[in-house]
CSV table of C-alpha atoms and ligand atoms in Angstrom, one decimal:
chain,number,residue,atom,x,y,z
A,1,UNK,CA,7.1,-45.1,62.5
A,2,UNK,CA,3.4,-45.1,61.6
A,3,UNK,CA,2.0,-47.6,59.1
A,4,UNK,CA,-1.5,-46.6,57.9
A,5,UNK,CA,-3.6,-49.6,57.7
A,6,UNK,CA,-6.3,-50.2,55.1
A,7,UNK,CA,-9.3,-52.4,55.7
A,8,UNK,CA,-10.2,-52.7,52.0
A,9,UNK,CA,-8.5,-54.5,49.2
A,10,UNK,CA,-6.2,-52.2,47.2
A,11,UNK,CA,-6.4,-54.5,44.1
A,12,UNK,CA,-8.7,-52.8,41.6
A,13,UNK,CA,-11.3,-54.9,40.0
A,14,UNK,CA,-11.6,-54.8,36.3
A,15,UNK,CA,-14.8,-53.7,34.6
A,16,UNK,CA,-15.1,-54.3,30.9
A,17,UNK,CA,-17.5,-52.2,28.9
A,18,UNK,CA,-18.5,-51.8,25.3
A,19,UNK,CA,-17.4,-48.7,23.3
A,20,UNK,CA,-20.4,-46.3,22.9
A,21,UNK,CA,-22.3,-47.6,25.9
A,22,UNK,CA,-23.4,-45.6,28.9
A,23,UNK,CA,-21.4,-47.2,31.8
A,24,UNK,CA,-22.4,-47.4,35.5
A,25,UNK,CA,-19.7,-47.8,38.1
A,26,UNK,CA,-20.9,-48.6,41.6
A,27,UNK,CA,-18.7,-47.6,44.6
A,28,UNK,CA,-18.4,-50.8,46.6
A,29,UNK,CA,-21.6,-51.8,48.3
A,30,UNK,CA,-22.5,-48.3,49.5
A,31,UNK,CA,-26.2,-47.5,50.0
A,32,UNK,CA,-28.1,-45.4,47.5
A,33,UNK,CA,-28.0,-42.3,49.7
A,34,UNK,CA,-24.2,-42.4,50.2
A,35,UNK,CA,-22.3,-39.4,48.8
A,36,UNK,CA,-19.0,-40.1,47.1
A,37,UNK,CA,-16.4,-38.2,45.1
A,38,UNK,CA,-14.9,-40.0,42.0
A,39,UNK,CA,-11.4,-39.6,40.7
A,40,UNK,CA,-9.8,-41.1,37.6
A,41,UNK,CA,-6.1,-41.7,37.6
A,42,UNK,CA,-6.0,-39.5,40.7
A,43,UNK,CA,-7.6,-36.4,39.1
A,44,UNK,CA,-11.1,-35.1,38.6
A,45,UNK,CA,-13.4,-36.9,36.1
A,46,UNK,CA,-13.9,-34.6,33.2
A,47,UNK,CA,-15.9,-36.9,30.8
A,48,UNK,CA,-19.6,-36.5,30.2
A,49,UNK,CA,-21.2,-38.1,33.2
A,50,UNK,CA,-24.0,-38.3,35.8
A,51,UNK,CA,-23.6,-39.0,39.5
A,52,UNK,CA,-26.3,-40.7,41.4
A,53,UNK,CA,-25.4,-41.4,45.0
A,54,UNK,CA,-22.6,-44.1,45.0
A,55,UNK,CA,-22.8,-44.5,41.2
A,56,UNK,CA,-20.9,-42.8,38.5
A,57,UNK,CA,-22.5,-43.0,35.0
A,58,UNK,CA,-20.2,-42.2,32.1
A,59,UNK,CA,-22.0,-41.4,28.8
A,60,UNK,CA,-21.0,-43.1,25.6
A,61,UNK,CA,-17.6,-44.3,26.7
A,62,UNK,CA,-14.7,-44.5,24.3
A,63,UNK,CA,-11.0,-45.5,24.5
A,64,UNK,CA,-10.1,-42.3,26.4
A,65,UNK,CA,-12.5,-43.4,29.2
A,66,UNK,CA,-10.1,-46.2,30.2
A,67,UNK,CA,-8.5,-45.6,33.5
A,68,UNK,CA,-8.3,-46.3,37.2
A,69,UNK,CA,-11.5,-45.0,38.9
A,70,UNK,CA,-11.5,-44.4,42.6
A,71,UNK,CA,-14.4,-43.4,44.8
A,72,UNK,CA,-14.0,-41.7,48.2
A,73,UNK,CA,-16.9,-41.5,50.7
A,74,UNK,CA,-17.9,-38.0,51.8
A,75,UNK,CA,-17.2,-36.3,54.2
A,76,UNK,CA,-14.3,-38.3,55.6
A,77,UNK,CA,-12.7,-38.9,52.2
A,78,UNK,CA,-12.0,-42.6,52.8
A,79,UNK,CA,-11.4,-44.6,49.6
A,80,UNK,CA,-14.1,-47.2,49.2
A,81,UNK,CA,-13.5,-48.8,45.9
A,82,UNK,CA,-11.2,-48.9,42.8
A,83,UNK,CA,-12.3,-49.9,39.4
A,84,UNK,CA,-10.1,-50.4,36.4
A,85,UNK,CA,-12.4,-49.5,33.5
A,86,UNK,CA,-11.4,-51.2,30.2
A,87,UNK,CA,-13.4,-50.2,27.1
A,88,UNK,CA,-13.6,-52.6,24.1
A,89,UNK,CA,-15.7,-54.5,21.7
A,90,UNK,CA,-17.1,-58.1,21.5
A,91,UNK,CA,-15.2,-60.2,19.0
A,92,UNK,CA,-16.4,-60.8,15.5
A,93,UNK,CA,-16.0,-64.2,13.7
A,94,UNK,CA,-12.3,-65.1,13.6
A,95,UNK,CA,-10.6,-66.0,10.3
A,96,UNK,CA,-9.2,-69.5,10.3
A,97,UNK,CA,-6.8,-71.3,8.0
A,98,UNK,CA,-5.4,-74.8,8.3
A,99,UNK,CA,-2.4,-76.2,6.6
A,100,UNK,CA,-0.3,-79.4,6.7
A,101,UNK,CA,3.5,-78.7,6.1
A,102,UNK,CA,4.3,-82.0,7.9
A,103,UNK,CA,2.2,-84.4,5.9
A,104,UNK,CA,1.3,-87.2,6.8
A,105,UNK,CA,1.9,-86.4,10.4
A,106,UNK,CA,-0.7,-83.7,11.0
A,107,UNK,CA,-1.8,-80.2,10.3
A,108,UNK,CA,-2.1,-76.9,12.1
A,109,UNK,CA,-4.7,-74.2,12.2
A,110,UNK,CA,-4.2,-70.6,12.9
A,111,UNK,CA,-6.7,-67.8,13.4
A,112,UNK,CA,-6.9,-64.1,13.9
A,113,UNK,CA,-9.4,-61.4,14.3
A,114,UNK,CA,-9.8,-58.8,11.6
A,115,UNK,CA,-10.9,-56.1,14.0
A,116,UNK,CA,-9.3,-55.4,17.3
A,117,UNK,CA,-11.3,-55.9,20.5
A,118,UNK,CA,-9.0,-53.8,22.7
A,119,UNK,CA,-9.6,-56.2,25.6
A,120,UNK,CA,-8.2,-59.7,26.3
A,121,UNK,CA,-9.8,-62.2,24.0
A,122,UNK,CA,-9.5,-66.0,24.2
A,123,UNK,CA,-10.1,-68.7,21.6
A,124,UNK,CA,-11.8,-72.1,21.9
A,125,UNK,CA,-10.9,-74.6,19.2
A,126,UNK,CA,-12.8,-77.7,18.4
A,127,UNK,CA,-11.8,-80.2,15.6
A,128,UNK,CA,-13.9,-83.1,14.3
A,129,UNK,CA,-13.4,-85.8,11.7
A,130,UNK,CA,-15.9,-88.5,10.8
A,131,UNK,CA,-18.1,-87.5,13.8
A,132,UNK,CA,-15.2,-88.0,16.2
A,133,UNK,CA,-13.6,-85.1,18.1
A,134,UNK,CA,-9.8,-84.9,17.6
A,135,UNK,CA,-7.2,-83.9,20.1
A,136,UNK,CA,-6.1,-80.3,19.7
A,137,UNK,CA,-2.7,-79.2,21.0
A,138,UNK,CA,-2.0,-75.5,21.4
A,139,UNK,CA,1.3,-74.2,19.9
A,140,UNK,CA,3.7,-73.1,22.6
A,141,UNK,CA,5.2,-70.3,20.5
A,142,UNK,CA,2.3,-69.0,18.4
A,143,UNK,CA,-0.5,-68.0,20.6
A,144,UNK,CA,-3.2,-68.3,17.8
A,145,UNK,CA,-2.2,-71.7,16.5
A,146,UNK,CA,-3.0,-75.3,17.3
A,147,UNK,CA,-1.8,-78.7,16.0
A,148,UNK,CA,-3.8,-81.8,15.2
A,149,UNK,CA,-2.6,-85.3,14.2
A,150,UNK,CA,-4.2,-87.0,11.2
A,151,UNK,CA,-6.2,-89.9,12.6
A,152,UNK,CA,-6.0,-91.7,9.3
A,153,UNK,CA,-4.6,-91.1,5.8
A,154,UNK,CA,-6.4,-90.8,2.4
A,155,UNK,CA,-9.7,-90.3,4.3
A,156,UNK,CA,-12.6,-89.1,2.2
A,157,UNK,CA,-14.3,-87.6,5.3
A,158,UNK,CA,-13.9,-83.8,5.6
A,159,UNK,CA,-12.4,-82.2,8.7
A,160,UNK,CA,-14.4,-79.7,10.6
A,161,UNK,CA,-12.7,-76.9,12.6
A,162,UNK,CA,-14.7,-74.6,14.8
A,163,UNK,CA,-13.0,-71.6,16.4
A,164,UNK,CA,-14.8,-69.4,18.9
A,165,UNK,CA,-13.5,-66.0,20.0
A,166,UNK,CA,-14.5,-65.1,23.6
A,167,UNK,CA,-14.1,-62.1,25.7
A,168,UNK,CA,-16.0,-60.4,28.5
A,169,UNK,CA,-18.2,-58.6,26.1
A,170,UNK,CA,-19.3,-61.5,23.8
A,171,UNK,CA,-18.4,-64.4,21.6
A,172,UNK,CA,-18.4,-65.3,18.0
A,173,UNK,CA,-17.5,-68.6,16.2
A,174,UNK,CA,-16.8,-69.8,12.8
A,175,UNK,CA,-16.7,-73.4,11.4
A,176,UNK,CA,-14.7,-74.4,8.3
A,177,UNK,CA,-14.4,-77.8,6.7
A,178,UNK,CA,-11.8,-79.2,4.3
A,179,UNK,CA,-10.5,-82.4,2.7
A,180,UNK,CA,-7.2,-83.8,3.8
A,181,UNK,CA,-5.3,-83.2,0.6
A,182,UNK,CA,-6.5,-79.6,0.1
A,183,UNK,CA,-4.5,-78.3,3.0
A,184,UNK,CA,-1.2,-80.0,2.2
A,185,UNK,CA,1.4,-77.4,1.4
A,186,UNK,CA,5.1,-78.0,2.1
A,187,UNK,CA,7.5,-75.3,3.3
A,188,UNK,CA,9.8,-74.0,0.6
A,189,UNK,CA,13.0,-75.9,-0.3
A,190,UNK,CA,16.0,-74.9,1.8
A,191,UNK,CA,19.7,-74.2,1.4
A,192,UNK,CA,19.4,-73.3,-2.2
A,193,UNK,CA,22.9,-72.9,-3.7
A,194,UNK,CA,23.9,-71.8,-7.2
A,195,UNK,CA,27.5,-71.9,-8.2
A,196,UNK,CA,29.7,-71.7,-11.3
A,197,UNK,CA,31.2,-74.9,-12.8
A,198,UNK,CA,35.0,-74.6,-13.3
A,199,UNK,CA,36.1,-74.2,-16.9
A,200,UNK,CA,32.6,-74.1,-18.2
A,201,UNK,CA,31.1,-70.8,-19.0
A,202,UNK,CA,27.8,-72.3,-20.1
A,203,UNK,CA,26.9,-74.1,-16.9
A,204,UNK,CA,25.7,-73.4,-13.4
A,205,UNK,CA,25.0,-75.9,-10.7
A,206,UNK,CA,22.0,-75.4,-8.5
A,207,UNK,CA,21.3,-77.6,-5.5
A,208,UNK,CA,18.8,-77.5,-2.6
A,209,UNK,CA,17.5,-79.5,0.3
A,210,UNK,CA,13.9,-80.6,0.8
A,211,UNK,CA,12.2,-78.6,3.5
A,212,UNK,CA,13.4,-79.8,6.9
A,213,UNK,CA,9.8,-79.8,8.2
A,214,UNK,CA,8.8,-82.5,5.6
A,215,UNK,CA,8.9,-85.7,7.7
A,216,UNK,CA,9.3,-88.5,5.2
A,217,UNK,CA,10.7,-87.7,1.7
A,218,UNK,CA,11.0,-91.4,1.0
A,219,UNK,CA,7.3,-92.2,1.2
A,220,UNK,CA,6.0,-88.8,0.3
A,221,UNK,CA,8.5,-87.4,-2.2
A,222,UNK,CA,8.5,-83.9,-3.4
A,223,UNK,CA,8.6,-82.6,-6.9
A,224,UNK,CA,10.3,-79.3,-7.7
A,225,UNK,CA,9.8,-76.4,-9.9
A,226,UNK,CA,12.6,-74.0,-10.6
A,227,UNK,CA,12.7,-70.5,-12.0
A,228,UNK,CA,15.5,-68.2,-13.0
A,229,UNK,CA,16.1,-64.8,-14.5
A,230,UNK,CA,19.0,-62.6,-15.2
A,231,UNK,CA,19.5,-60.3,-12.3
A,232,UNK,CA,18.9,-57.3,-14.4
A,233,UNK,CA,15.6,-58.5,-15.9
A,234,UNK,CA,12.1,-58.9,-14.5
A,235,UNK,CA,10.9,-61.9,-16.5
A,236,UNK,CA,11.3,-65.4,-14.9
A,237,UNK,CA,12.0,-68.5,-17.0
A,238,UNK,CA,10.2,-71.6,-15.5
A,239,UNK,CA,11.6,-75.1,-15.5
A,240,UNK,CA,9.7,-78.2,-14.5
A,241,UNK,CA,12.2,-80.7,-13.2
A,242,UNK,CA,11.3,-84.1,-14.5
A,243,UNK,CA,14.6,-85.8,-14.0
A,244,UNK,CA,17.8,-85.2,-12.2
A,245,UNK,CA,19.3,-83.0,-14.9
A,246,UNK,CA,17.6,-80.5,-17.1
A,247,UNK,CA,18.7,-78.5,-20.0
A,248,UNK,CA,16.8,-75.3,-19.7
A,249,UNK,CA,18.3,-73.1,-22.4
A,250,UNK,CA,21.1,-73.0,-24.9
A,251,UNK,CA,23.4,-71.7,-22.3
A,252,UNK,CA,22.8,-73.1,-18.9
A,253,UNK,CA,22.3,-76.4,-17.2
A,254,UNK,CA,20.8,-77.0,-13.8
A,255,UNK,CA,21.8,-79.9,-11.7
A,256,UNK,CA,19.2,-80.5,-9.0
A,257,UNK,CA,20.2,-83.1,-6.4
A,258,UNK,CA,16.7,-84.6,-6.1
A,259,UNK,CA,15.3,-87.2,-8.4
A,260,UNK,CA,11.6,-87.2,-8.9
A,261,UNK,CA,9.3,-89.9,-10.1
A,262,UNK,CA,8.7,-89.9,-13.9
A,263,UNK,CA,5.0,-90.4,-13.4
A,264,UNK,CA,3.4,-88.9,-10.4
A,265,UNK,CA,0.3,-87.2,-9.0
A,266,UNK,CA,0.5,-84.0,-7.1
A,267,UNK,CA,-1.2,-83.8,-3.7
A,268,UNK,CA,-2.0,-80.5,-2.1
A,269,UNK,CA,-0.5,-77.2,-3.4
A,270,UNK,CA,2.9,-75.9,-4.3
A,271,UNK,CA,5.1,-74.4,-1.5
A,272,UNK,CA,6.0,-70.8,-1.6
A,273,UNK,CA,9.2,-69.9,-3.5
A,274,UNK,CA,12.4,-70.5,-1.7
A,275,UNK,CA,14.8,-67.7,-0.8
A,276,UNK,CA,16.4,-66.5,-4.1
A,277,UNK,CA,20.1,-67.0,-4.7
A,278,UNK,CA,22.3,-65.8,-7.6
A,279,UNK,CA,25.4,-67.0,-9.4
A,280,UNK,CA,27.6,-66.0,-12.3
A,281,UNK,CA,29.0,-68.6,-14.7
A,282,UNK,CA,32.7,-69.2,-14.7
A,283,UNK,CA,34.7,-66.7,-16.7
A,284,UNK,CA,38.2,-66.7,-18.1
A,285,UNK,CA,40.7,-64.6,-16.3
A,286,UNK,CA,40.4,-61.1,-17.5
A,287,UNK,CA,43.5,-59.8,-19.3
A,288,UNK,CA,45.4,-56.7,-18.0
A,289,UNK,CA,44.8,-53.4,-19.8
A,290,UNK,CA,47.2,-52.8,-22.7
A,291,UNK,CA,47.2,-49.1,-23.6
A,292,UNK,CA,49.3,-46.8,-25.6
A,293,UNK,CA,48.7,-43.7,-23.7
A,294,UNK,CA,50.8,-43.5,-20.5
A,295,UNK,CA,48.1,-41.6,-18.6
A,296,UNK,CA,45.5,-44.4,-19.0
A,297,UNK,CA,47.6,-46.9,-17.2
A,298,UNK,CA,46.5,-47.4,-13.6
A,299,UNK,CA,48.6,-50.0,-11.9
A,300,UNK,CA,46.7,-53.1,-10.8
A,301,UNK,CA,43.6,-52.4,-12.8
A,302,UNK,CA,42.2,-55.1,-15.0
A,303,UNK,CA,40.0,-54.9,-18.1
A,304,UNK,CA,36.4,-55.8,-17.6
A,305,UNK,CA,35.3,-58.8,-19.6
A,306,UNK,CA,34.0,-57.7,-23.0
A,307,UNK,CA,31.3,-60.3,-23.1
A,308,UNK,CA,28.9,-59.4,-20.3
A,309,UNK,CA,28.0,-62.6,-18.6
A,310,UNK,CA,24.7,-62.4,-16.9
A,311,UNK,CA,24.3,-63.1,-13.2
A,312,UNK,CA,21.3,-65.4,-12.8
A,313,UNK,CA,18.9,-65.4,-9.9
A,314,UNK,CA,17.2,-68.7,-8.9
A,315,UNK,CA,14.4,-69.8,-6.6
A,316,UNK,CA,12.8,-73.2,-6.2
A,317,UNK,CA,9.4,-74.5,-4.9
A,318,UNK,CA,8.1,-77.9,-4.0
A,319,UNK,CA,4.9,-80.0,-4.2
A,320,UNK,CA,4.2,-83.4,-2.8
A,321,UNK,CA,3.8,-86.1,-5.3
A,322,UNK,CA,2.6,-89.7,-5.1
A,323,UNK,CA,4.1,-92.2,-7.5
A,324,UNK,CA,1.3,-93.4,-9.8
A,325,UNK,CA,1.6,-97.0,-8.4
A,326,UNK,CA,0.1,-95.7,-5.2
A,327,UNK,CA,-2.9,-94.2,-6.8
B,401,NAG,C1,-14.3,-39.6,23.9
B,401,NAG,O1,-15.4,-39.1,24.6
B,401,NAG,C2,-15.2,-37.8,25.2
B,401,NAG,C3,-16.4,-37.3,26.0
B,401,NAG,O2,-16.6,-38.2,27.1
B,401,NAG,C4,-14.8,-36.8,24.1
B,401,NAG,O3,-14.5,-35.5,24.6
B,401,NAG,C5,-13.7,-37.3,23.2
B,401,NAG,O4,-13.5,-36.5,22.1
B,401,NAG,C6,-14.0,-38.7,22.8
B,401,NAG,N1,-12.9,-39.2,22.1
B,401,NAG,C7,-12.9,-39.9,20.9
B,401,NAG,C8,-11.6,-40.4,20.4
B,401,NAG,O5,-14.0,-40.1,20.4
B,402,NAG,C1,-5.5,-43.0,32.8
B,402,NAG,O1,-4.1,-43.4,32.6
B,402,NAG,C2,-3.9,-44.2,31.5
B,402,NAG,C3,-2.4,-44.5,31.5
B,402,NAG,O2,-1.9,-44.9,32.7
B,402,NAG,C4,-4.3,-43.6,30.3
B,402,NAG,O3,-4.2,-44.5,29.2
B,402,NAG,C5,-5.8,-43.2,30.4
B,402,NAG,O4,-6.2,-42.5,29.2
B,402,NAG,C6,-6.0,-42.3,31.6
B,402,NAG,N1,-7.4,-42.1,31.7
B,402,NAG,C7,-8.0,-40.9,31.8
B,402,NAG,C8,-9.5,-40.8,31.8
B,402,NAG,O5,-7.3,-39.9,31.9
B,403,NAG,C1,-18.8,-73.9,17.3
B,403,NAG,O1,-18.8,-74.5,18.5
B,403,NAG,C2,-19.6,-73.8,19.5
B,403,NAG,C3,-19.5,-74.5,20.8
B,403,NAG,O2,-18.2,-74.6,21.2
B,403,NAG,C4,-21.1,-73.7,19.1
B,403,NAG,O3,-21.8,-73.0,20.0
B,403,NAG,C5,-21.1,-73.1,17.7
B,403,NAG,O4,-22.5,-73.1,17.2
B,403,NAG,C6,-20.2,-73.7,16.7
B,403,NAG,N1,-20.2,-72.9,15.6
B,403,NAG,C7,-20.4,-73.3,14.3
B,403,NAG,C8,-20.4,-72.3,13.3
B,403,NAG,O5,-20.6,-74.5,14.1
């Protein structure tokens, strides 16, 4: 059978243009006096336009101008070019935040654009400390994130981070600076568990683990802050944990499994709150219903406890602390 051969490349080239601009598309390298017919997505071009020999000029392009434009030379109708028109915007300054949840190992910075550009946009990241550029590693999972190791600890020099957004239509950059300690923020405590204590209606045991991302709890211990409220209320009660066991109200005790230094200095900021868990204190076995009227007795049904024991909700957060000897 017959295979029609093409002497031109069938891969369309991409032409990026700015929204609102008048856009000129040139059909290959045809001369000014060539006559061509343009199609978009295989149909006639309907947008506001001018045609000048081998050129198609679209007026004030917008998102609906995107498409695959093909030009065919008259009169033989042979296709001479294909242009993939992508309409978009140059980037504006990205927003950048940096944070260390793995202190003292390093920190990460992430960035995003507040306004879409509609076309592929890349980012260049440059980090400097004490007039020295630092190595920047791109995150493998999060496209808009990079990691940097602390070159030294307790440094008084600020860090400078410069992120530049670049696409075919332009570039914009922003530089931020910060002190080491101001970006330290652990992840929330993990595996928070609250459970009743057997035979004790006035006690609940609450335990948790330090965030698994925190590399060295021995050298950089965390201090915790706990809050709780009855499930049916909105108001939280706050508890600063200064030792391994705290009495927080007349009724309940909390037993954290983490000791914190008696005298310490906080570095950085508190983590976000952990996932909330709830528990109800131990209750005596409810008694079966004793009723005089036959019709009220439903077999197997038990009386509800007359004293309503509140179910409590707990969450925990953490902050790094240095024992005062260090400071
Ligand atoms: C895009 O431009 C065309 C004219 O070329 C116009 O008909 C259409 O309404 C415009 N669309 C938007 C979303 O502005
Ligand atoms: C061409 O097709 C694409 C989808 O394949 C569509 O998004 C675009 O709006 C079309 N362009 C025109 C001008 O019809
Ligand atoms: C960020 O770095 C680029 C070079 O990569 C430079 O052109 C730009 O001026 C810097 N921006 C700021 C705000 O320092």
